[in-house]
PDB file of C-alpha atoms in Angstrom:
ATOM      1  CA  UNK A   1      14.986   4.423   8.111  1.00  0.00           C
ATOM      2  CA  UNK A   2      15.954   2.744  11.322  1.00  0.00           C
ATOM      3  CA  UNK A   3      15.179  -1.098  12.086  1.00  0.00           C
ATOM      4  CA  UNK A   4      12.761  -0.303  14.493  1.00  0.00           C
ATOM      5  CA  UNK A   5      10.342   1.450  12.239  1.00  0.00           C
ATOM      6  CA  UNK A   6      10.439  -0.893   9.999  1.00  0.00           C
ATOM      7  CA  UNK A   7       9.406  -3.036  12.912  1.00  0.00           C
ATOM      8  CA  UNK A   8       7.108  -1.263  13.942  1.00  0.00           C
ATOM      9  CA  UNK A   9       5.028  -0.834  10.559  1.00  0.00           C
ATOM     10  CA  UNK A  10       5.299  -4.096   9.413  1.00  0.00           C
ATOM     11  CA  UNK A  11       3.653  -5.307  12.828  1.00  0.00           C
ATOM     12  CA  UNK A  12       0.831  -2.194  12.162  1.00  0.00           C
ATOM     13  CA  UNK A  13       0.288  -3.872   8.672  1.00  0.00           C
ATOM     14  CA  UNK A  14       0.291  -7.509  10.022  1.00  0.00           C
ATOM     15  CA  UNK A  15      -2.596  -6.238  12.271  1.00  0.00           C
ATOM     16  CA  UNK A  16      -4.647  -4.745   9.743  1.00  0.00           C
ATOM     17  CA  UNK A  17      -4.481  -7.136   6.698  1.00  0.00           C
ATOM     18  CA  UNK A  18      -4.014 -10.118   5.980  1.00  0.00           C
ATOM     19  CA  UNK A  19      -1.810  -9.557   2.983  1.00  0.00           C
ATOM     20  CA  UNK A  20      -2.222 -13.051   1.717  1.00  0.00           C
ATOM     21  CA  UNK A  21      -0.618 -15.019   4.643  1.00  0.00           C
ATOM     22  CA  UNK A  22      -3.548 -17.467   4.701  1.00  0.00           C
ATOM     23  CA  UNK A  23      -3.642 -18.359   1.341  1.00  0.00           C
ATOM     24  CA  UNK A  24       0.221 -19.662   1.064  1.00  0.00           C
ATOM     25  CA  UNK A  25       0.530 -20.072   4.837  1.00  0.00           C
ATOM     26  CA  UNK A  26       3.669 -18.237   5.455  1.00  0.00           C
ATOM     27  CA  UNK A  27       5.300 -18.337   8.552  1.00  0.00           C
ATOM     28  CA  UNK A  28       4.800 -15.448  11.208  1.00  0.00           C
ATOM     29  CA  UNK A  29       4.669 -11.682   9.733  1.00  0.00           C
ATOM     30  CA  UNK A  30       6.341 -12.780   6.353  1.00  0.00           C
ATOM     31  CA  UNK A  31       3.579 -11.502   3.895  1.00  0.00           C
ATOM     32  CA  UNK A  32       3.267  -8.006   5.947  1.00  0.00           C
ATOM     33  CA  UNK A  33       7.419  -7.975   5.255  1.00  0.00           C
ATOM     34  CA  UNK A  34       6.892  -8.261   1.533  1.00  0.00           C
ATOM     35  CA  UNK A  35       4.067  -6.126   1.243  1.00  0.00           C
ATOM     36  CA  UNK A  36       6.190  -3.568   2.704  1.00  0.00           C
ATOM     37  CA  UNK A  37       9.052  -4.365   0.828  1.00  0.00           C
ATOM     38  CA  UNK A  38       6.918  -3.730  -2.045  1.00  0.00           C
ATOM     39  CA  UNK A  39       6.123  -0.542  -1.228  1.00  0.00           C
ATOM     40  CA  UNK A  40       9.572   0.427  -0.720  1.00  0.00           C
ATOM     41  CA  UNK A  41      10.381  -0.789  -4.187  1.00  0.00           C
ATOM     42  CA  UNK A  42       7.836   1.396  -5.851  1.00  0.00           C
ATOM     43  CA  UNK A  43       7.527   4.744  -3.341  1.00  0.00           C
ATOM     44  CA  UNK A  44       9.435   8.027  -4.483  1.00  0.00           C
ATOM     45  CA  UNK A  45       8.471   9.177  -0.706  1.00  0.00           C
ATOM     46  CA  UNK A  46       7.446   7.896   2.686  1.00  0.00           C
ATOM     47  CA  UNK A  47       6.354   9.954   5.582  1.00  0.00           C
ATOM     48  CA  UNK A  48       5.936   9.181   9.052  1.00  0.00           C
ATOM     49  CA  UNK A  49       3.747  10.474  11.756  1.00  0.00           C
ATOM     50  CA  UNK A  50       5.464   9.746  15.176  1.00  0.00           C
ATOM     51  CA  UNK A  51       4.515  10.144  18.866  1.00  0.00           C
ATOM     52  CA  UNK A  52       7.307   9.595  21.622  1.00  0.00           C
ATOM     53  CA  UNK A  53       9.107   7.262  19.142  1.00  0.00           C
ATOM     54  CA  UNK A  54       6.049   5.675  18.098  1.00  0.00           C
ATOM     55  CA  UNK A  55       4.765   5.260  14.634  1.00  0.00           C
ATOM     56  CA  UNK A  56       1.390   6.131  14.067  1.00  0.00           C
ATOM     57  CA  UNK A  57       0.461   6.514  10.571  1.00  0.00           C
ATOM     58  CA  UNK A  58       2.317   6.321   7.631  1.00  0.00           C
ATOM     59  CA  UNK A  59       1.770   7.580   3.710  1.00  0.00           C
ATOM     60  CA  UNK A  60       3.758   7.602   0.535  1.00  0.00           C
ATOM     61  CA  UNK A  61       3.432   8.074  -2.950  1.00  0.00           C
ATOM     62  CA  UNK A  62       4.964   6.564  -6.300  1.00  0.00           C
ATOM     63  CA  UNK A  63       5.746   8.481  -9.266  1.00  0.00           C
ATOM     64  CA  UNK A  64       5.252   6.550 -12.803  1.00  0.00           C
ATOM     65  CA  UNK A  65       8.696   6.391 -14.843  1.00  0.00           C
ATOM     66  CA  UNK A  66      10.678   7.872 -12.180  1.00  0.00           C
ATOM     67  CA  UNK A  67      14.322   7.745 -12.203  1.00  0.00           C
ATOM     68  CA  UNK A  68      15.103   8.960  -8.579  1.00  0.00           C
ATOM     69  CA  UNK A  69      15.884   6.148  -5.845  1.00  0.00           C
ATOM     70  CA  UNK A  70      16.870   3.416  -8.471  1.00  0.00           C
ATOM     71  CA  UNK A  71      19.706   1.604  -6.090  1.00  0.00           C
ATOM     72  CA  UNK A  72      17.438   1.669  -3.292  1.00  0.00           C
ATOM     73  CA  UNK A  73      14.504   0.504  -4.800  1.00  0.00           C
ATOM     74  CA  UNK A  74      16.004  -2.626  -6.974  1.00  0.00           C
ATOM     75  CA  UNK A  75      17.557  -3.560  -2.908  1.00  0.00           C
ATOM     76  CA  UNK A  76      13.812  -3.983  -2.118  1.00  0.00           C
ATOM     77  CA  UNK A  77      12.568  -5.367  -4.987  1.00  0.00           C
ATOM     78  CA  UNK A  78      15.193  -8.075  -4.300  1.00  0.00           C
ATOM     79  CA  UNK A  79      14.450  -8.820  -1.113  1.00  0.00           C
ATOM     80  CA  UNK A  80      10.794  -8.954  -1.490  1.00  0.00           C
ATOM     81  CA  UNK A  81      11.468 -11.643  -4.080  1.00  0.00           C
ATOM     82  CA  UNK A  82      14.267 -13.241  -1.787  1.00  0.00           C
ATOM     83  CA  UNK A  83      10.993 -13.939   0.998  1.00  0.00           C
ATOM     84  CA  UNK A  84       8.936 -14.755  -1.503  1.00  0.00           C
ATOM     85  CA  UNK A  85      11.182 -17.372  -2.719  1.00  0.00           C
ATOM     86  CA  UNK A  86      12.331 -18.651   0.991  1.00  0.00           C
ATOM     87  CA  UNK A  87      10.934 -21.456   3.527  1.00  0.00           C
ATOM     88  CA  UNK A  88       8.596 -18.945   4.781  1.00  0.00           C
ATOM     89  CA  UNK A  89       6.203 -19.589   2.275  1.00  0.00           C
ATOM     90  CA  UNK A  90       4.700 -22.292   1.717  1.00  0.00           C
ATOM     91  CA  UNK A  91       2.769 -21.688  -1.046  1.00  0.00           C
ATOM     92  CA  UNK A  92       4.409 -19.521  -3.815  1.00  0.00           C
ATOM     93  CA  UNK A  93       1.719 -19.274  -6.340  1.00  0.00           C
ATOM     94  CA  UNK A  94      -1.023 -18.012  -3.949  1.00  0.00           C
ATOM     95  CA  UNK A  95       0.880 -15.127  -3.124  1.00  0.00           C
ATOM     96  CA  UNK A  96       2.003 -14.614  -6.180  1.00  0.00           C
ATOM     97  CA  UNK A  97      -1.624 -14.490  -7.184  1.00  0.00           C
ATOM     98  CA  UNK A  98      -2.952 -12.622  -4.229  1.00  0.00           C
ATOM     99  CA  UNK A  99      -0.364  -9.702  -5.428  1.00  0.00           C
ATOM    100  CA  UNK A 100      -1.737 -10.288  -8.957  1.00  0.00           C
ATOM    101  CA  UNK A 101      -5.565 -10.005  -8.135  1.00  0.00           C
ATOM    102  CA  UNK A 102      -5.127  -6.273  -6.155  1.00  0.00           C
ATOM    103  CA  UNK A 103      -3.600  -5.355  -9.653  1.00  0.00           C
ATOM    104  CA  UNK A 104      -6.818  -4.242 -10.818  1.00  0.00           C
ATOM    105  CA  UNK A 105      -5.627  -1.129 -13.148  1.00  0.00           C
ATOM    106  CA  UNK A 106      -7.359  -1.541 -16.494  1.00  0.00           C
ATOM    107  CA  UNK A 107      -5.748  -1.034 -19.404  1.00  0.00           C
ATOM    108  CA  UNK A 108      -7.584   2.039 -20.448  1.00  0.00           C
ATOM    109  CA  UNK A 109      -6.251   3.702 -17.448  1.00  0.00           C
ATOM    110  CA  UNK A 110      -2.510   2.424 -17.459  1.00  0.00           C
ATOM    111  CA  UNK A 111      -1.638   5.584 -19.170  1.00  0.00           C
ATOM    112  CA  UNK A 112      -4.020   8.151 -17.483  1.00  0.00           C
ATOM    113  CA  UNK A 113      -2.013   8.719 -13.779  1.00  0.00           C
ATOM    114  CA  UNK A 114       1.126   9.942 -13.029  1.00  0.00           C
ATOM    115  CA  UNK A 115       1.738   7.857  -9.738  1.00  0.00           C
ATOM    116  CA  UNK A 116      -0.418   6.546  -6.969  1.00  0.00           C
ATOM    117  CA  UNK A 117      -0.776   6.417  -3.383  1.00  0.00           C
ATOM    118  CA  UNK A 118       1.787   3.738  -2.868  1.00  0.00           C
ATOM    119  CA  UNK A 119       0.452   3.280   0.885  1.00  0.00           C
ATOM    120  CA  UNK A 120      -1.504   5.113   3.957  1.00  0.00           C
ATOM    121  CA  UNK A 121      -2.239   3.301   7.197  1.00  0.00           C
ATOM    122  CA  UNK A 122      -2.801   4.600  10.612  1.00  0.00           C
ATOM    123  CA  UNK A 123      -2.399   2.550  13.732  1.00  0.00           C
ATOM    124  CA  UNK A 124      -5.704   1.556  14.854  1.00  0.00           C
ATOM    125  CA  UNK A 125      -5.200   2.700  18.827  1.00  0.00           C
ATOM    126  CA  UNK A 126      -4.666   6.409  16.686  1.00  0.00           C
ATOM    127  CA  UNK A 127      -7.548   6.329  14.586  1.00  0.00           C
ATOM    128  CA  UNK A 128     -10.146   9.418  14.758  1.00  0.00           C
ATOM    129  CA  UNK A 129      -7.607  12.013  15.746  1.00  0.00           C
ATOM    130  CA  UNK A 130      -7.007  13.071  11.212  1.00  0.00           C
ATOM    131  CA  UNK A 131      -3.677  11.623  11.231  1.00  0.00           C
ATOM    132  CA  UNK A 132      -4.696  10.293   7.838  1.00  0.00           C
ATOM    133  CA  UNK A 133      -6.314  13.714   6.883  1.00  0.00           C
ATOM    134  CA  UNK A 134      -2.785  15.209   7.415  1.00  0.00           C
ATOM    135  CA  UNK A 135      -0.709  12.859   6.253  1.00  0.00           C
ATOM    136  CA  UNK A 136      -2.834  12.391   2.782  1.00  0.00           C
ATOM    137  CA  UNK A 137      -2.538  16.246   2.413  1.00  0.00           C
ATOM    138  CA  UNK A 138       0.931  16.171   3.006  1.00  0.00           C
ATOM    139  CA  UNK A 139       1.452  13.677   0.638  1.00  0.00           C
ATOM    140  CA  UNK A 140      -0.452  15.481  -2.057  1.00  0.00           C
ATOM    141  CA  UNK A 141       1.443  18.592  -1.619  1.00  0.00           C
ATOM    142  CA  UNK A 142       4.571  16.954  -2.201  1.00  0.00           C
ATOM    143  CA  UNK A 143       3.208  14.972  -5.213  1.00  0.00           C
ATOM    144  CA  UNK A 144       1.990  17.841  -6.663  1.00  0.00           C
ATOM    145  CA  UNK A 145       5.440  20.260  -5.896  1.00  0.00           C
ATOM    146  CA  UNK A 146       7.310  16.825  -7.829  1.00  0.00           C
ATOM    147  CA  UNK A 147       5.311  17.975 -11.075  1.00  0.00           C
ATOM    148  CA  UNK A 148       2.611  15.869 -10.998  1.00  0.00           C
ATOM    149  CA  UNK A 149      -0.712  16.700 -12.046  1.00  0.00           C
ATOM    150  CA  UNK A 150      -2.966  13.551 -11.038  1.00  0.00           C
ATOM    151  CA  UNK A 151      -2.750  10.502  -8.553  1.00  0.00           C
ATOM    152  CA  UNK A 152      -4.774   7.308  -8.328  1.00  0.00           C
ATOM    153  CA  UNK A 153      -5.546   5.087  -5.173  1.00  0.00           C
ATOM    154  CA  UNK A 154      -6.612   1.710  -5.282  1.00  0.00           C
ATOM    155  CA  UNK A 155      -8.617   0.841  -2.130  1.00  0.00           C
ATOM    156  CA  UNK A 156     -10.862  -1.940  -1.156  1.00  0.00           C
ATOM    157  CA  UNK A 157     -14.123  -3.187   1.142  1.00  0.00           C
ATOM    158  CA  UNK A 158     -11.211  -3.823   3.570  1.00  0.00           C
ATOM    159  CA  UNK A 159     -10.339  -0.543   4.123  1.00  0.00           C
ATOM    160  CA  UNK A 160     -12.718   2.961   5.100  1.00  0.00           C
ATOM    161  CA  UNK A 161     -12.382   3.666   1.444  1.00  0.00           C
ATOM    162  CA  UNK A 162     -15.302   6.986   1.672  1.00  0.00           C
ATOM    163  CA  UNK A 163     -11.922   8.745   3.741  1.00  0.00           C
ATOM    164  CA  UNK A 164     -10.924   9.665   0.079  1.00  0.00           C
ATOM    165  CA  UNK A 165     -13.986  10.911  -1.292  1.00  0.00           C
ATOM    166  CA  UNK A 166     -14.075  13.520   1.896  1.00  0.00           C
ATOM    167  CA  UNK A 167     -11.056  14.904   0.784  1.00  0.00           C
ATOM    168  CA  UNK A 168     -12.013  15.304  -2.734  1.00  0.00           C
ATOM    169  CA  UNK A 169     -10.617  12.253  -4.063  1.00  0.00           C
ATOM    170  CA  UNK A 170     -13.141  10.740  -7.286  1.00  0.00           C
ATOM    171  CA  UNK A 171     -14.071   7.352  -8.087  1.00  0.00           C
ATOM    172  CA  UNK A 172     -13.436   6.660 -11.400  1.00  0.00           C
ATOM    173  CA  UNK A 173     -13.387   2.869 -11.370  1.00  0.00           C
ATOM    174  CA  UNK A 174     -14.702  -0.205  -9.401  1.00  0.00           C
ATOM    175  CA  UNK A 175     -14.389  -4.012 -10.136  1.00  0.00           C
ATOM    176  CA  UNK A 176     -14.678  -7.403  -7.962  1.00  0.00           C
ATOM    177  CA  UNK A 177     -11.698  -8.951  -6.688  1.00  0.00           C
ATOM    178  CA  UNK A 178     -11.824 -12.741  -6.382  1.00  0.00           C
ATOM    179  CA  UNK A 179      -9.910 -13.468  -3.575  1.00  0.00           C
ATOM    180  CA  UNK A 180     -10.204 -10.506  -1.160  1.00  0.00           C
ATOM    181  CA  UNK A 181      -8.901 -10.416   2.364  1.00  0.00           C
ATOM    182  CA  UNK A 182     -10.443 -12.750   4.585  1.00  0.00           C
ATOM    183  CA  UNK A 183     -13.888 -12.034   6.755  1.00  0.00           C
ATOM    184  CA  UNK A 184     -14.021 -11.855  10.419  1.00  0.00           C
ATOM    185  CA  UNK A 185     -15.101 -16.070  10.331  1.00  0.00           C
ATOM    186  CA  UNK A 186     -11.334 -16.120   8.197  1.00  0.00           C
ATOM    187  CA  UNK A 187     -12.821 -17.391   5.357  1.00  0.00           C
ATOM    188  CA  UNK A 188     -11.541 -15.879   2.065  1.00  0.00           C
ATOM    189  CA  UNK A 189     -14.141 -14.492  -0.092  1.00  0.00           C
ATOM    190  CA  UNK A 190     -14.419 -11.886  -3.272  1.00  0.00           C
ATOM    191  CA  UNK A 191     -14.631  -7.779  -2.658  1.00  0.00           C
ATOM    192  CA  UNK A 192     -15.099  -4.677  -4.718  1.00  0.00           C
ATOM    193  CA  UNK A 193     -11.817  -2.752  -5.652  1.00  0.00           C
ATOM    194  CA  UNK A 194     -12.285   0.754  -6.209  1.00  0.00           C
ATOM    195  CA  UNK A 195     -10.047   3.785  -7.943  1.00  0.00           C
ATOM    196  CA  UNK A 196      -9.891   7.217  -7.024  1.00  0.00           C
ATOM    197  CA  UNK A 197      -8.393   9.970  -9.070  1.00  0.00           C
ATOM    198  CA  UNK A 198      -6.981  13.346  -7.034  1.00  0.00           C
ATOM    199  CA  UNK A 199      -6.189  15.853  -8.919  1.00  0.00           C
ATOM    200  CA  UNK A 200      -3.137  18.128  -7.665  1.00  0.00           C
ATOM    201  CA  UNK A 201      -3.007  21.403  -8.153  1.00  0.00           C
ATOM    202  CA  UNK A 202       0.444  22.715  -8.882  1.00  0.00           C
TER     203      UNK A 202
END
C-alpha cells in the first residue's frame, strides 16, 4: 500500500475517533497511527473503496490462528509498539489501557469465532451512498471463500452500530466500557460495547 493511503486513512480515523489521544495526550495523529498499525498487525485482508485517488471507505477482516502474512504483520506490530513507546506519548499507561478496555471478548466466547471484522470506516463526506453495505459484503465473501464459517464485530455507542443488524449481523453480547471515547463537551465517559456474530455461508 502506497504512503499516501496510509495518509489518507489514518487522517479519516483521526477524524472519527478519538482513539485514546486525550487520555495520554499524544502529539498530533499519533494514536490514529497506532490504531492503524494495529489493524495491520492483525488483518489477513484490507480493501479499499477509491474515487479519483481518494479513499473512501475501507474494511478488513482477521482470521484467528492464521499463518499467512507473518513478516508483514510482526513489521506492524513493531512499529505500533515503537509509537507507543516514543515522545509522542505522553502517557503510556492510558493508552495502554484504552486498547485494553475495547478488549471486551469474554472468555466464553474466545473460542466461538473464527476471525473478526478487524476494521470498516467510511469517510464521513461519503456516507449514505452503501459504501459500507458493499464493502462489508465484500468482506464477508472473502471471509467466507478463506474457510471460515463465523465472524464477530465489536462495535460501540460511538459508531452507527444497527448498520450490522441490517445486514443480518446478530448481537450476541453487550457490556459497559469504562472509558469510552469522549462526548461532544470532550469529556471522557463510559459506553456500551456490543458483539455481533455473521454467519458466512460457504
Amino acid at each position: 500500500m502506497k504512503i499516501k493511503n496510509h495518509r489518507q486513512i489514518v487522517e479519516m480515523l483521526f477524524k472519527e475517533w478519538d482513539l485514546g489521544k486525550q487520555a495520554s495526550h499524544a502529539k498530533g495523529k499519533t494514536c490514529a497511527w497506532i490504531y492503524w498499525f494495529e489493524i495491520l498487525s492483525e488483518a489477513e485482508e484490507i480493501i479499499i473503496e477509491k474515487e479519483n485517488g481518494n479513499i473512501l471507505g475501507i474494511c478488513g477482516y482477521s482470521k484467528w490462528n492464521s499463518k499467512k502474512h507473518r513478516i508483514r504483520k510482526k513489521i506492524y506490530q513493531l512499529l505500533k509498539w515503537l509509537l507507543i513507546h516514543s515522545f509522542l506519548i505522553k502517557n503510556r499507561e492510558a493508552i495502554i489501557k484504552y486498547d485494553n478496555d475495547y478488549r471486551y471478548l469474554p472468555k466464553e466466547l474466545e473460542n466461538y469465532f473464527d476471525g473478526e471484522i478487524a476494521i470498516l470506516i467510511v469517510d464521513k463526506q461519503h456516507r449514505g451512498k452503501k459504501i459500507g453495505k458493499k464493502l462489508l459484503n465484500e468482506v464477508f465473501k472473502m471471509a467466507a471463500d478463506d474457510g471460515m464459517k463465523n465472524i464477530q464485530i465489536l462495535s460501540d455507542e460511538s459508531c452507527n452500530y444497527k448498520f450490522y443488524e441490517n445486514l443480518g449481523c446478530t448481537k450476541i453480547y453487550e457490556t459497559l466500557i469504562p472509558n469510552g471515547e469522549p462526548d461532544k463537551c470532550g469529556k471522557i465517559t463510559s459506553e456500551k460495547g456490543f458483539i455481533y456474530e455473521k454467519k458466512l455461508s460457504i
